[in-house]
Coordinates of C-alpha atoms and ligand atoms in Angstrom, one line a residue:
X28 CA -65.3 -74.7 68.9
X29 CA -67.3 -74.3 65.6
X30 CA -67.9 -78.1 66.0
X31 CA -70.3 -78.0 63.0
X32 CA -68.3 -75.8 60.4
X33 CA -66.8 -78.7 58.6
X34 CA -70.1 -80.4 58.0
X35 CA -71.8 -77.1 57.1
X36 CA -69.2 -76.4 54.4
X37 CA -69.4 -79.8 53.0
X38 CA -73.2 -79.7 52.9
X39 CA -72.6 -76.4 51.0
X40 CA -70.2 -77.9 48.5
X41 CA -72.5 -81.0 47.9
X42 CA -75.7 -78.9 47.5
X43 CA -74.0 -76.4 45.3
X44 CA -72.7 -79.3 42.8
X45 CA -76.0 -81.2 42.7
X46 CA -78.8 -78.8 43.0
X47 CA -79.1 -75.7 40.8
X48 CA -80.5 -72.6 42.6
X49 CA -84.1 -71.6 42.1
X50 CA -83.2 -68.3 40.2
X51 CA -81.2 -70.3 37.5
X52 CA -84.0 -72.9 37.4
X53 CA -86.7 -70.0 36.8
X54 CA -84.5 -68.6 34.0
X55 CA -84.0 -72.0 32.4
X56 CA -87.7 -72.6 32.5
X57 CA -88.1 -69.3 30.8
X58 CA -85.8 -70.5 28.1
X59 CA -87.8 -73.8 27.6
X60 CA -90.9 -71.8 27.3
X61 CA -89.1 -69.3 24.8
X62 CA -87.9 -72.0 22.3
X63 CA -90.0 -73.5 19.5
X64 CA -90.9 -77.1 20.3
X65 CA -89.2 -79.7 18.0
X66 CA -85.9 -77.5 17.3
X67 CA -82.6 -78.7 18.3
X68 CA -82.4 -75.9 21.0
X69 CA -85.7 -77.3 22.4
X70 CA -84.5 -81.0 22.5
X71 CA -81.3 -79.8 24.2
X72 CA -83.3 -77.9 26.8
X73 CA -85.5 -80.9 27.4
X74 CA -82.2 -82.9 28.1
X75 CA -80.8 -80.2 30.4
X76 CA -84.2 -80.0 32.3
X77 CA -84.1 -83.7 32.9
X78 CA -80.5 -83.4 34.0
X79 CA -81.3 -80.8 36.4
X80 CA -83.9 -83.1 38.0
X81 CA -81.8 -86.1 38.0
X82 CA -78.9 -84.5 39.7
X83 CA -81.1 -83.1 42.5
X84 CA -82.8 -86.4 43.1
X85 CA -79.8 -88.5 43.1
X86 CA -77.4 -85.9 44.4
X87 CA -75.2 -86.4 41.6
X88 CA -73.1 -83.7 40.0
X89 CA -75.1 -81.3 37.7
X90 CA -72.2 -81.2 35.4
X91 CA -69.0 -83.5 35.5
X92 CA -66.9 -80.5 35.3
X93 CA -67.5 -79.4 39.0
X94 CA -65.1 -76.5 38.2
X95 CA -62.9 -74.4 40.3
X96 CA -64.4 -74.2 43.8
X97 CA -64.4 -70.4 44.9
X98 CA -65.4 -69.5 48.2
X99 CA -66.2 -66.1 49.3
X100 CA -66.0 -66.1 53.2
X101 CA -67.2 -63.2 55.5
X102 CA -66.2 -63.7 59.3
X103 CA -66.7 -61.4 62.4
X104 CA -63.7 -59.8 64.1
X105 CA -61.5 -62.3 66.0
X106 CA -62.3 -65.4 63.7
X107 CA -59.5 -68.1 63.2
X108 CA -59.2 -67.7 59.6
X109 CA -56.2 -70.1 59.3
X110 CA -58.3 -72.9 61.1
X111 CA -61.3 -72.2 58.7
X112 CA -59.3 -72.3 55.7
X113 CA -58.0 -75.7 56.5
X114 CA -61.4 -76.8 57.2
X115 CA -62.6 -75.8 54.0
X116 CA -60.0 -77.4 52.1
X117 CA -60.7 -80.8 54.1
X118 CA -64.4 -80.4 53.2
X119 CA -63.5 -80.0 49.6
X120 CA -61.2 -83.3 49.6
X121 CA -64.0 -85.0 51.3
X122 CA -66.6 -83.9 48.7
X123 CA -64.2 -85.0 46.0
X124 CA -63.8 -88.5 47.6
X125 CA -67.6 -88.7 47.8
X126 CA -67.8 -88.3 44.1
X127 CA -69.7 -85.0 44.4
X128 CA -66.7 -83.1 42.9
X129 CA -64.5 -84.1 40.1
X130 CA -60.7 -84.1 40.8
X131 CA -59.9 -80.8 39.0
X132 CA -56.6 -79.7 40.5
X133 CA -53.7 -80.3 38.1
X134 CA -50.1 -79.5 38.2
X135 CA -49.7 -77.0 35.6
X136 CA -46.1 -78.1 34.6
X137 CA -46.4 -82.0 35.0
X138 CA -50.1 -82.4 34.2
X139 CA -50.4 -84.7 37.3
X140 CA -53.8 -84.4 38.9
X141 CA -53.7 -84.1 42.7
X142 CA -56.7 -86.3 43.1
X143 CA -58.5 -84.4 45.8
X144 CA -59.0 -80.9 44.5
X145 CA -56.2 -79.5 46.6
X146 CA -53.0 -77.8 45.3
X147 CA -51.5 -74.4 44.7
X148 CA -54.4 -72.1 44.1
X149 CA -57.1 -74.5 44.4
X150 CA -59.6 -74.2 46.0
X151 CA -59.8 -70.3 45.8
X152 CA -60.8 -68.9 49.4
X153 CA -61.2 -65.3 49.9
X154 CA -61.9 -63.8 53.4
X155 CA -63.4 -60.6 54.5
X156 CA -64.3 -59.3 58.0
X157 CA -67.6 -57.7 58.4
X158 CA -69.6 -56.0 61.2
X159 CA -72.2 -58.9 61.6
X160 CA -71.9 -61.6 64.3
X161 CA -72.4 -64.8 61.8
X162 CA -70.2 -66.2 59.3
X163 CA -71.2 -66.2 55.6
X164 CA -69.8 -68.6 53.1
X165 CA -70.7 -68.4 49.6
X166 CA -69.6 -70.7 46.8
X167 CA -69.5 -70.7 43.1
X168 CA -68.4 -73.8 41.0
X169 CA -67.5 -72.5 37.4
X170 CA -66.3 -75.2 35.0
X171 CA -63.5 -74.9 32.5
X172 CA -65.6 -74.6 29.4
X173 CA -67.2 -71.4 30.3
X174 CA -64.1 -70.2 32.1
X175 CA -62.3 -70.6 28.9
X176 CA -64.9 -68.1 27.3
X177 CA -64.0 -65.2 29.7
X178 CA -62.7 -62.2 28.0
X179 CA -61.2 -58.9 28.9
X180 CA -61.3 -55.8 26.6
X181 CA -58.9 -52.9 26.8
X182 CA -60.9 -50.1 25.1
X183 CA -60.9 -48.4 22.8
X184 CA -60.9 -51.6 20.8
X185 CA -62.1 -52.6 17.3
X186 CA -64.6 -55.5 17.5
X187 CA -65.6 -57.9 14.8
X188 CA -69.1 -56.9 13.3
X189 CA -69.4 -54.1 16.0
X190 CA -66.8 -51.6 15.0
X191 CA -65.1 -49.4 17.4
X192 CA -65.9 -49.6 21.2
X193 CA -65.3 -46.4 22.9
X194 CA -64.6 -45.5 26.6
X195 CA -68.3 -45.1 27.4
X196 CA -71.3 -47.2 28.3
X197 CA -72.0 -47.7 24.8
X198 CA -68.6 -49.2 24.2
X199 CA -69.1 -51.4 27.2
X200 CA -72.4 -52.6 25.7
X201 CA -70.5 -53.5 22.6
X202 CA -67.9 -55.4 24.4
X203 CA -70.6 -57.6 26.4
X204 CA -72.4 -58.3 23.0
X205 CA -69.1 -59.3 21.5
X206 CA -68.3 -61.6 24.5
X207 CA -71.6 -63.3 24.2
X208 CA -71.1 -63.7 20.4
X209 CA -67.6 -65.0 20.7
X210 CA -68.7 -67.7 23.2
X211 CA -71.2 -69.2 20.8
X212 CA -72.1 -72.6 22.3
X213 CA -68.8 -73.5 23.6
X214 CA -69.4 -72.2 27.3
X215 CA -72.7 -74.2 27.1
X216 CA -75.0 -71.5 26.4
X217 CA -77.5 -70.2 27.4
X218 CA -75.1 -68.6 29.7
X219 CA -74.9 -65.7 32.1
X220 CA -72.2 -62.9 32.2
X221 CA -70.7 -61.0 35.2
X222 CA -69.1 -57.9 33.8
X223 CA -66.7 -55.3 35.6
X224 CA -66.3 -51.8 34.0
X225 CA -62.8 -50.7 35.0
X226 CA -60.4 -51.9 37.7
X227 CA -57.1 -53.2 36.5
X228 CA -56.6 -56.5 34.7
X229 CA -56.7 -58.6 37.9
X230 CA -59.3 -56.7 40.0
X231 CA -61.6 -56.4 36.8
X232 CA -61.9 -60.2 36.4
X233 CA -62.3 -60.6 40.1
X234 CA -65.3 -58.1 40.3
X235 CA -66.8 -59.7 37.2
X236 CA -66.7 -63.0 38.9
X237 CA -68.3 -61.3 42.0
X238 CA -71.1 -60.0 40.0
X239 CA -72.0 -63.8 39.4
X240 CA -73.0 -63.8 43.0
X241 CA -76.1 -61.7 42.2
X242 CA -79.4 -63.5 41.6
X243 CA -80.4 -63.5 38.0
X244 CA -83.5 -61.6 38.9
X245 CA -82.1 -58.7 40.9
X246 CA -82.0 -55.2 39.7
X247 CA -78.8 -53.2 39.7
X248 CA -79.0 -50.4 42.4
X249 CA -77.1 -47.9 40.1
X250 CA -79.7 -46.8 37.4
X251 CA -77.1 -46.4 34.7
X252 CA -75.9 -50.0 35.1
X253 CA -79.7 -51.3 35.5
X254 CA -80.3 -49.7 32.2
X255 CA -77.2 -51.3 30.6
X256 CA -78.1 -54.8 32.0
X257 CA -81.7 -54.5 30.6
X258 CA -80.5 -53.3 27.3
X259 CA -78.3 -56.3 26.9
X260 CA -81.0 -58.6 28.0
X261 CA -83.6 -56.8 25.9
X262 CA -81.4 -57.4 22.7
X263 CA -78.9 -60.1 23.1
X264 CA -81.3 -63.0 22.2
X265 CA -81.8 -61.7 18.8
X266 CA -78.3 -63.0 18.1
X267 CA -79.8 -66.4 17.6
X268 CA -77.0 -68.5 19.2
X269 CA -79.3 -70.4 21.2
X270 CA -78.7 -73.4 23.5
X271 CA -75.5 -75.2 22.9
X272 CA -74.9 -72.8 20.0
X273 CA -77.6 -74.9 17.9
X274 CA -79.5 -71.7 17.0
X275 CA -82.4 -70.4 18.8
X276 CA -84.2 -67.8 20.8
X277 CA -82.2 -67.7 24.2
X278 CA -78.7 -67.3 24.2
X279 CA -78.2 -65.4 27.6
X280 CA -80.0 -65.9 31.0
X281 CA -78.4 -63.1 33.0
X282 CA -76.2 -59.9 32.6
X283 CA -74.8 -58.4 35.9
X284 CA -72.5 -55.3 35.7
X285 CA -70.4 -53.8 38.5
X286 CA -67.9 -51.0 38.3
X287 CA -64.5 -50.1 39.7
X288 CA -62.3 -47.0 39.5
X289 CA -59.7 -47.3 36.9
X290 CA -56.2 -45.8 36.2
X291 CA -56.6 -42.8 33.7
X292 CA -54.5 -44.6 31.0
X293 CA -56.7 -47.9 31.3
X294 CA -60.1 -48.9 30.6
X295 CA -61.0 -52.5 30.9
X296 CA -64.1 -54.4 30.3
X297 CA -64.0 -57.8 32.0
X298 CA -66.4 -60.5 31.3
X299 CA -66.8 -63.7 33.3
X300 CA -69.1 -66.0 31.3
X301 CA -70.9 -68.7 33.2
X302 CA -72.8 -71.8 31.7
X303 CA -76.4 -72.6 32.2
X304 CA -75.1 -74.9 34.9
X305 CA -74.6 -71.9 37.0
X306 CA -73.8 -73.4 40.4
X307 CA -73.6 -71.1 43.4
X308 CA -75.1 -71.3 46.7
X309 CA -74.3 -69.9 50.3
X310 CA -74.9 -70.4 53.8
X311 CA -75.1 -68.1 57.1
X312 CA -73.5 -70.0 59.9
X313 CA -73.9 -69.5 63.8
X314 CA -70.3 -68.2 65.0
X315 CA -70.7 -70.0 68.0
X316 CA -70.7 -73.5 66.6
X317 CA -70.6 -73.2 62.9
X318 CA -74.1 -74.7 62.2
X319 CA -76.3 -73.5 59.3
X320 CA -78.7 -70.8 60.2
X321 CA -79.9 -69.9 56.9
X322 CA -79.4 -70.8 53.1
X323 CA -78.6 -68.2 50.6
X324 CA -80.3 -68.3 47.1
X325 CA -82.6 -71.2 48.2
X326 CA -85.2 -71.7 50.6
X327 CA -85.1 -75.4 52.0
X328 CA -88.6 -75.1 53.3
X329 CA -89.9 -74.7 49.8
X330 CA -90.3 -78.1 47.9
X331 CA -88.1 -78.0 44.6
X332 CA -90.2 -78.1 41.7
X333 CA -89.2 -80.6 38.8
X334 CA -88.0 -78.8 35.6
X335 CA -89.8 -81.3 33.5
X336 CA -92.2 -84.2 33.7
X337 CA -90.2 -86.5 31.4
X338 CA -87.6 -89.3 31.5
X339 CA -85.3 -90.2 28.9
X340 CA -84.9 -89.0 25.3
X341 CA -88.4 -88.7 23.7
X342 CA -88.1 -90.1 20.2
X343 CA -89.5 -88.5 17.0
X344 CA -89.1 -91.5 15.1
X345 CA -86.4 -89.8 12.8
X346 CA -83.5 -90.6 15.0
X347 CA -80.7 -92.8 13.4
X348 CA -79.4 -95.6 15.5
X349 CA -75.3 -95.8 15.4
X350 CA -73.8 -99.0 16.5
X351 CA -69.9 -98.8 16.6
X352 CA -67.6 -99.8 14.9
X353 CA -69.1 -97.6 12.1
X354 CA -68.3 -97.9 8.5
X355 CA -67.4 -95.2 6.0
X356 CA -70.8 -95.6 4.1
X357 CA -72.9 -95.2 7.2
X358 CA -71.0 -92.2 8.3
X359 CA -71.2 -90.4 4.9
X360 CA -75.0 -90.8 5.0
X361 CA -75.3 -88.7 7.9
X362 CA -76.1 -84.9 7.4
X363 CA -76.1 -81.8 9.7
X364 CA -79.1 -81.7 11.9
X365 CA -79.7 -85.6 12.0
X366 CA -80.2 -86.7 15.5
X367 CA -78.4 -90.1 16.3
X368 CA -78.6 -92.5 19.2
X369 CA -75.3 -94.4 19.7
X370 CA -75.4 -97.7 21.3
X371 CA -72.3 -99.7 21.9
X372 CA -68.7 -98.9 22.7
X373 CA -67.4 -95.4 23.0
X374 CA -63.9 -94.4 24.2
X375 CA -63.2 -91.2 26.2
X376 CA -60.3 -88.9 25.0
X377 CA -59.6 -85.4 25.8
X378 CA -56.6 -83.0 26.2
X379 CA -53.9 -85.4 27.2
X380 CA -55.1 -88.3 25.3
X381 CA -55.0 -86.3 22.0
X382 CA -51.4 -85.0 23.0
X383 CA -50.4 -88.6 23.6
X384 CA -51.8 -89.9 20.3
X385 CA -49.7 -87.3 18.3
X386 CA -46.7 -89.5 19.4
X387 CA -47.8 -92.9 20.4
X388 CA -50.1 -95.6 19.1
X389 CA -53.6 -95.6 20.8
X390 CA -53.8 -98.3 23.7
X391 CA -56.9 -99.6 21.9
X392 CA -58.0 -100.0 18.2
X393 CA -59.7 -96.9 17.1
X394 CA -60.7 -98.1 13.8
X395 CA -64.4 -97.3 13.1
X396 CA -64.7 -95.8 16.7
X397 CA -66.6 -93.2 18.5
X398 CA -64.3 -90.9 20.5
X399 CA -66.0 -88.8 23.2
X400 CA -64.6 -85.7 24.5
X401 CA -65.3 -86.3 28.1
X402 CA -63.8 -86.3 31.5
X403 CA -66.2 -88.2 33.6
X404 CA -66.6 -88.3 37.4
X405 CA -65.9 -92.1 38.3
X406 CA -66.2 -94.1 41.4
X407 CA -64.4 -97.2 42.0
X408 CA -67.2 -100.0 42.5
X409 CA -65.7 -103.2 43.9
X410 CA -63.4 -104.4 41.1
X411 CA -65.0 -102.4 38.3
X412 CA -65.9 -98.5 38.1
X413 CA -68.9 -96.7 38.1
X414 CA -69.4 -93.4 36.1
X415 CA -71.5 -91.0 38.1
X416 CA -71.4 -88.0 35.6
X417 CA -70.4 -87.8 32.1
X418 CA -71.3 -84.9 29.7
X419 CA -69.1 -83.6 26.8
X420 CA -66.3 -81.4 27.2
X421 CA -65.6 -78.4 25.0
X422 CA -64.2 -79.9 21.7
X423 CA -62.4 -76.9 20.4
X424 CA -59.4 -77.6 22.6
X425 CA -58.6 -80.7 20.6
X426 CA -58.5 -78.6 17.1
X427 CA -54.9 -78.8 17.0
X428 CA -54.9 -82.6 17.2
X429 CA -58.2 -83.9 16.0
X430 CA -57.7 -84.0 12.2
X431 CA -54.5 -86.1 12.7
X432 CA -56.0 -88.4 15.2
X433 CA -59.0 -88.9 12.8
X434 CA -56.9 -89.8 9.7
X435 CA -54.2 -91.8 11.6
X436 CA -56.4 -94.0 13.6
X437 CA -59.7 -94.3 11.6
X438 CA -62.1 -92.6 14.1
X439 CA -65.4 -92.2 12.5
X440 CA -67.4 -90.1 15.0
X441 CA -66.2 -87.5 17.5
X442 CA -68.7 -86.5 20.2
X443 CA -68.2 -83.4 22.0
X444 CA -69.7 -79.9 22.5
X445 CA -69.3 -76.5 21.1
X446 CA -68.1 -77.7 17.7
X447 CA -64.6 -77.7 16.0
X448 CA -62.7 -75.7 13.4
X449 CA -61.7 -75.7 9.8
X450 CA -59.0 -78.3 10.0
X451 CA -61.2 -80.8 11.6
X452 CA -64.1 -80.1 9.2
X453 CA -61.6 -80.7 6.4
X454 CA -60.7 -84.0 7.9
X455 CA -64.1 -85.1 8.3
X456 CA -64.6 -84.6 4.5
X457 CA -61.5 -86.4 3.7
X458 CA -61.6 -89.5 6.0
X459 CA -65.2 -89.7 6.1
X460 CA -66.1 -89.0 9.8
X461 CA -68.8 -86.9 11.6
X462 CA -68.7 -84.6 14.7
X463 CA -71.6 -85.2 17.1
X464 CA -72.6 -82.5 19.6
X465 CA -73.9 -83.6 22.7
X466 CA -75.7 -81.5 25.4
X467 CA -73.0 -80.0 27.5
X468 CA -73.4 -80.1 31.2
X469 CA -76.1 -82.9 30.9
X470 CA -73.6 -85.2 33.0
X471 CA -76.4 -87.1 34.8
X472 CA -78.4 -87.7 31.7
X473 CA -75.4 -89.1 29.9
X474 CA -74.1 -91.2 32.8
X475 CA -77.6 -92.9 32.6
X476 CA -76.9 -93.8 29.0
X477 CA -73.8 -95.8 30.0
X478 CA -74.5 -99.4 30.8
X479 CA -71.1 -100.3 31.9
X480 CA -67.5 -99.3 32.1
X481 CA -65.3 -102.4 30.9
X482 CA -61.9 -100.8 30.8
X483 CA -59.6 -97.9 31.3
X484 CA -56.4 -96.9 29.7
X485 CA -53.9 -94.1 30.4
X486 CA -54.9 -94.0 34.0
X487 CA -51.4 -92.2 34.7
X488 CA -53.3 -89.0 33.2
X489 CA -55.9 -89.2 36.2
X490 CA -59.5 -89.7 36.3
X491 CA -60.9 -87.0 33.9
X492 CA -58.0 -87.4 31.3
X493 CA -57.8 -91.2 31.2
X494 CA -59.2 -93.2 28.2
X495 CA -62.4 -94.8 29.6
X496 CA -64.0 -97.7 27.7
X497 CA -67.8 -97.1 27.9
X498 CA -70.8 -99.2 26.7
X499 CA -73.6 -96.8 26.0
X500 CA -77.4 -97.3 25.0
X501 CA -79.3 -94.7 23.1
X502 CA -76.8 -91.9 23.6
X503 CA -78.5 -89.0 21.9
X504 CA -76.4 -86.3 19.8
X505 CA -76.8 -84.1 16.8
X506 CA -74.8 -84.2 13.8
X507 CA -73.3 -80.6 13.8
X508 CA -70.5 -81.2 11.4
X509 CA -70.7 -83.9 8.6
X510 CA -68.4 -85.3 6.1
X511 CA -69.8 -83.0 3.1
X512 CA -68.1 -79.9 4.5
X513 CA -71.1 -78.6 6.6
X514 CA -70.9 -77.1 10.0
X515 CA -73.8 -75.9 12.0
X516 CA -71.4 -74.0 14.2
X517 CA -69.9 -72.3 11.2
X518 CA -73.2 -71.3 10.1
X519 CA -74.6 -70.0 13.4
X520 CA -71.4 -68.0 13.9
X521 CA -71.8 -66.3 10.7
X522 CA -75.6 -65.6 11.1
X523 CA -75.1 -64.4 14.7
X524 CA -72.3 -62.2 13.4
X525 CA -74.4 -60.5 11.0
X526 CA -77.1 -60.0 13.7
X527 CA -74.4 -58.4 15.9
X528 CA -73.7 -55.9 13.1
X529 CA -77.4 -54.8 13.2
X530 CA -77.1 -54.3 16.9
X531 CA -74.2 -52.2 16.8
X532 CA -76.4 -49.5 15.6
X533 CA -78.9 -49.9 18.3
X534 CA -78.2 -47.2 21.0
X535 CA -78.0 -48.3 24.8
X536 CA -81.2 -48.0 26.5
X537 CA -83.6 -49.9 28.7
X538 CA -85.4 -53.0 27.4
X539 CA -88.6 -52.5 25.8
Ligands
LIG612 S1 -72.1 -77.0 31.7 FE1 -70.5 -77.0 30.2 S2 -69.3 -75.0 30.5 FE2 -70.5 -75.5 32.3 S3 -69.1 -76.7 33.6 FE3 -70.3 -78.0 32.4 S4 -69.2 -78.5 30.6 FE4 -68.3 -76.6 31.4

C-alpha cells in the first residue's frame, strides 16, 4: 500500500528546501533588473542569486533557517490519514538527518531542541478530503525571521504615518502598506505577503498563510481583490526599503489577498510576511502507490535557468579587509556603507548564547572578536563538523542583550541581518564596535566562505543555538551601524516612513 509515499514526501521536502520555485526566481530576476548596479541592494541581490544557484546545484538548504514545515494535504475519500501523517513525520525526520532541514523544533519551556524537527505542533500537517482520485501534498517552509514579521490588525486602527485605517478596502490597503514598512529588512526583503481580510484571529492568520500557496504571477479571481493586489504592487516599492532594508527599488515581490466572513464586531486584517527565500512546492501523487505523478509550481522537464553567471563576491576594489581579533582604532575607522571582507575567526551566538552571557563568562575569549548571529546547519564529518548552510539570523532579537555583551566582553563586530536598535547603537559608540549586515538567507554563499570549523561550545543548546568556532575567508558584509552613532536602518526606516505618509493620500486602485 502506497509503497512510494514516504520517498515522494521526502523528495518534496528536499526539493522545497533546496530549489526555489520558478515564479519566485522570476520575481527575483525582476528585482535584480530593477536595482541600480553598484548599489548595496544590487550587491545583496547578486549574492542572493548566487546562493539560489548554489543551493540548487549542491542540493543544499537555500537558507539555514528551513522554517516551520507546513503541509497541506488533499486526499480522496477512504484514505488512511493516520498512516500518512506518520509517514510525513518520518520523512521530515529523515530530511533533517540528511542535513536538508535544520533541527528547528524547540521545547518552548525548556529550550531543548528535539533534533529531528518532530515535537508537539511540528511539523504542521493539515488534511482535507476532496473529490479527486489522487493525493495532493503541498509544502511551505517559512523561517522564523519572516514569521516574526507577521502582523494582525484589528481595524479601525491608527497606523504610524498612515493615519486611521477604516473597515473598508482602503483601510486594508493601509494595513498592508504598514505591514511591509514595519518589516523593513528584518524579514529578508524583498518579501511577499499573504493577506486575509476578516475571519477570526486564528482563521485570519491561517488564510493569510494559505494565500502564500498562490503563484506570484497569478491574478486574483475576485476583481476587487485583484485591484487591491495591483494597487499595492504598483505603489509599495516607492517606499524604498529595498533588499535587506538597504534602501532600493524593490521591497515586495508579491501580494496575495483572500477574504473570509467575520463577526460583526471584529474586522481583522492578517498579514503573513514571507522572505525572498519563498520556499513552497507541491506534488500530485498516485493514490494507488504514492508515486509522484506531477510536480506543482515547477516543471522538471524544463531546465532550471541559473539566476546569474557569477561565482563569489565581485570586488570593486573599495572593500576593507578585516582580520579578527580587531582593535578599536580599526573599528572606529569604519563608516556606514563600507563593505568589509572578514577573514579569520568568527564565533556564532544567537538567542540562547546571549541569554547565557548575561549570567556567565563566555566559553572563549571574546575580546576583539566578531560575533555572528547565525544558527547554522551542521553535519558531523568524521571527528569534525561541516557547516552546510550559514546565513545570518535576525539580529533585533538580541537587542535586550547586545549592548551588555559588547561592553562586558569586548566584542568589536556583530554580524547579523536586519539591524539593531538604539541601545546597541549607543554601545557601539561607547565601546568602539560595529554592526555588519550580511545578506539574510544566503546560507550556501556564506557556508562557502567558511574554511573550517575548529570547535564548538555550549552544545547543550542544540545545533542552531550552540557557539560554533568558524574560520572564514573573505566573508562579505556591509557596515550598517558604526561607532559614530550612524545607522542605515534608522535612516531607511525614517525615509520609508515619510514615503508611507505620502502613500496614505493615494486612493486604492489598479496599478498604472
Ligand atoms: S531568508 Fe531570512 S527570513 Fe527567510 S528564512 Fe532565511 S533568515 Fe529567515
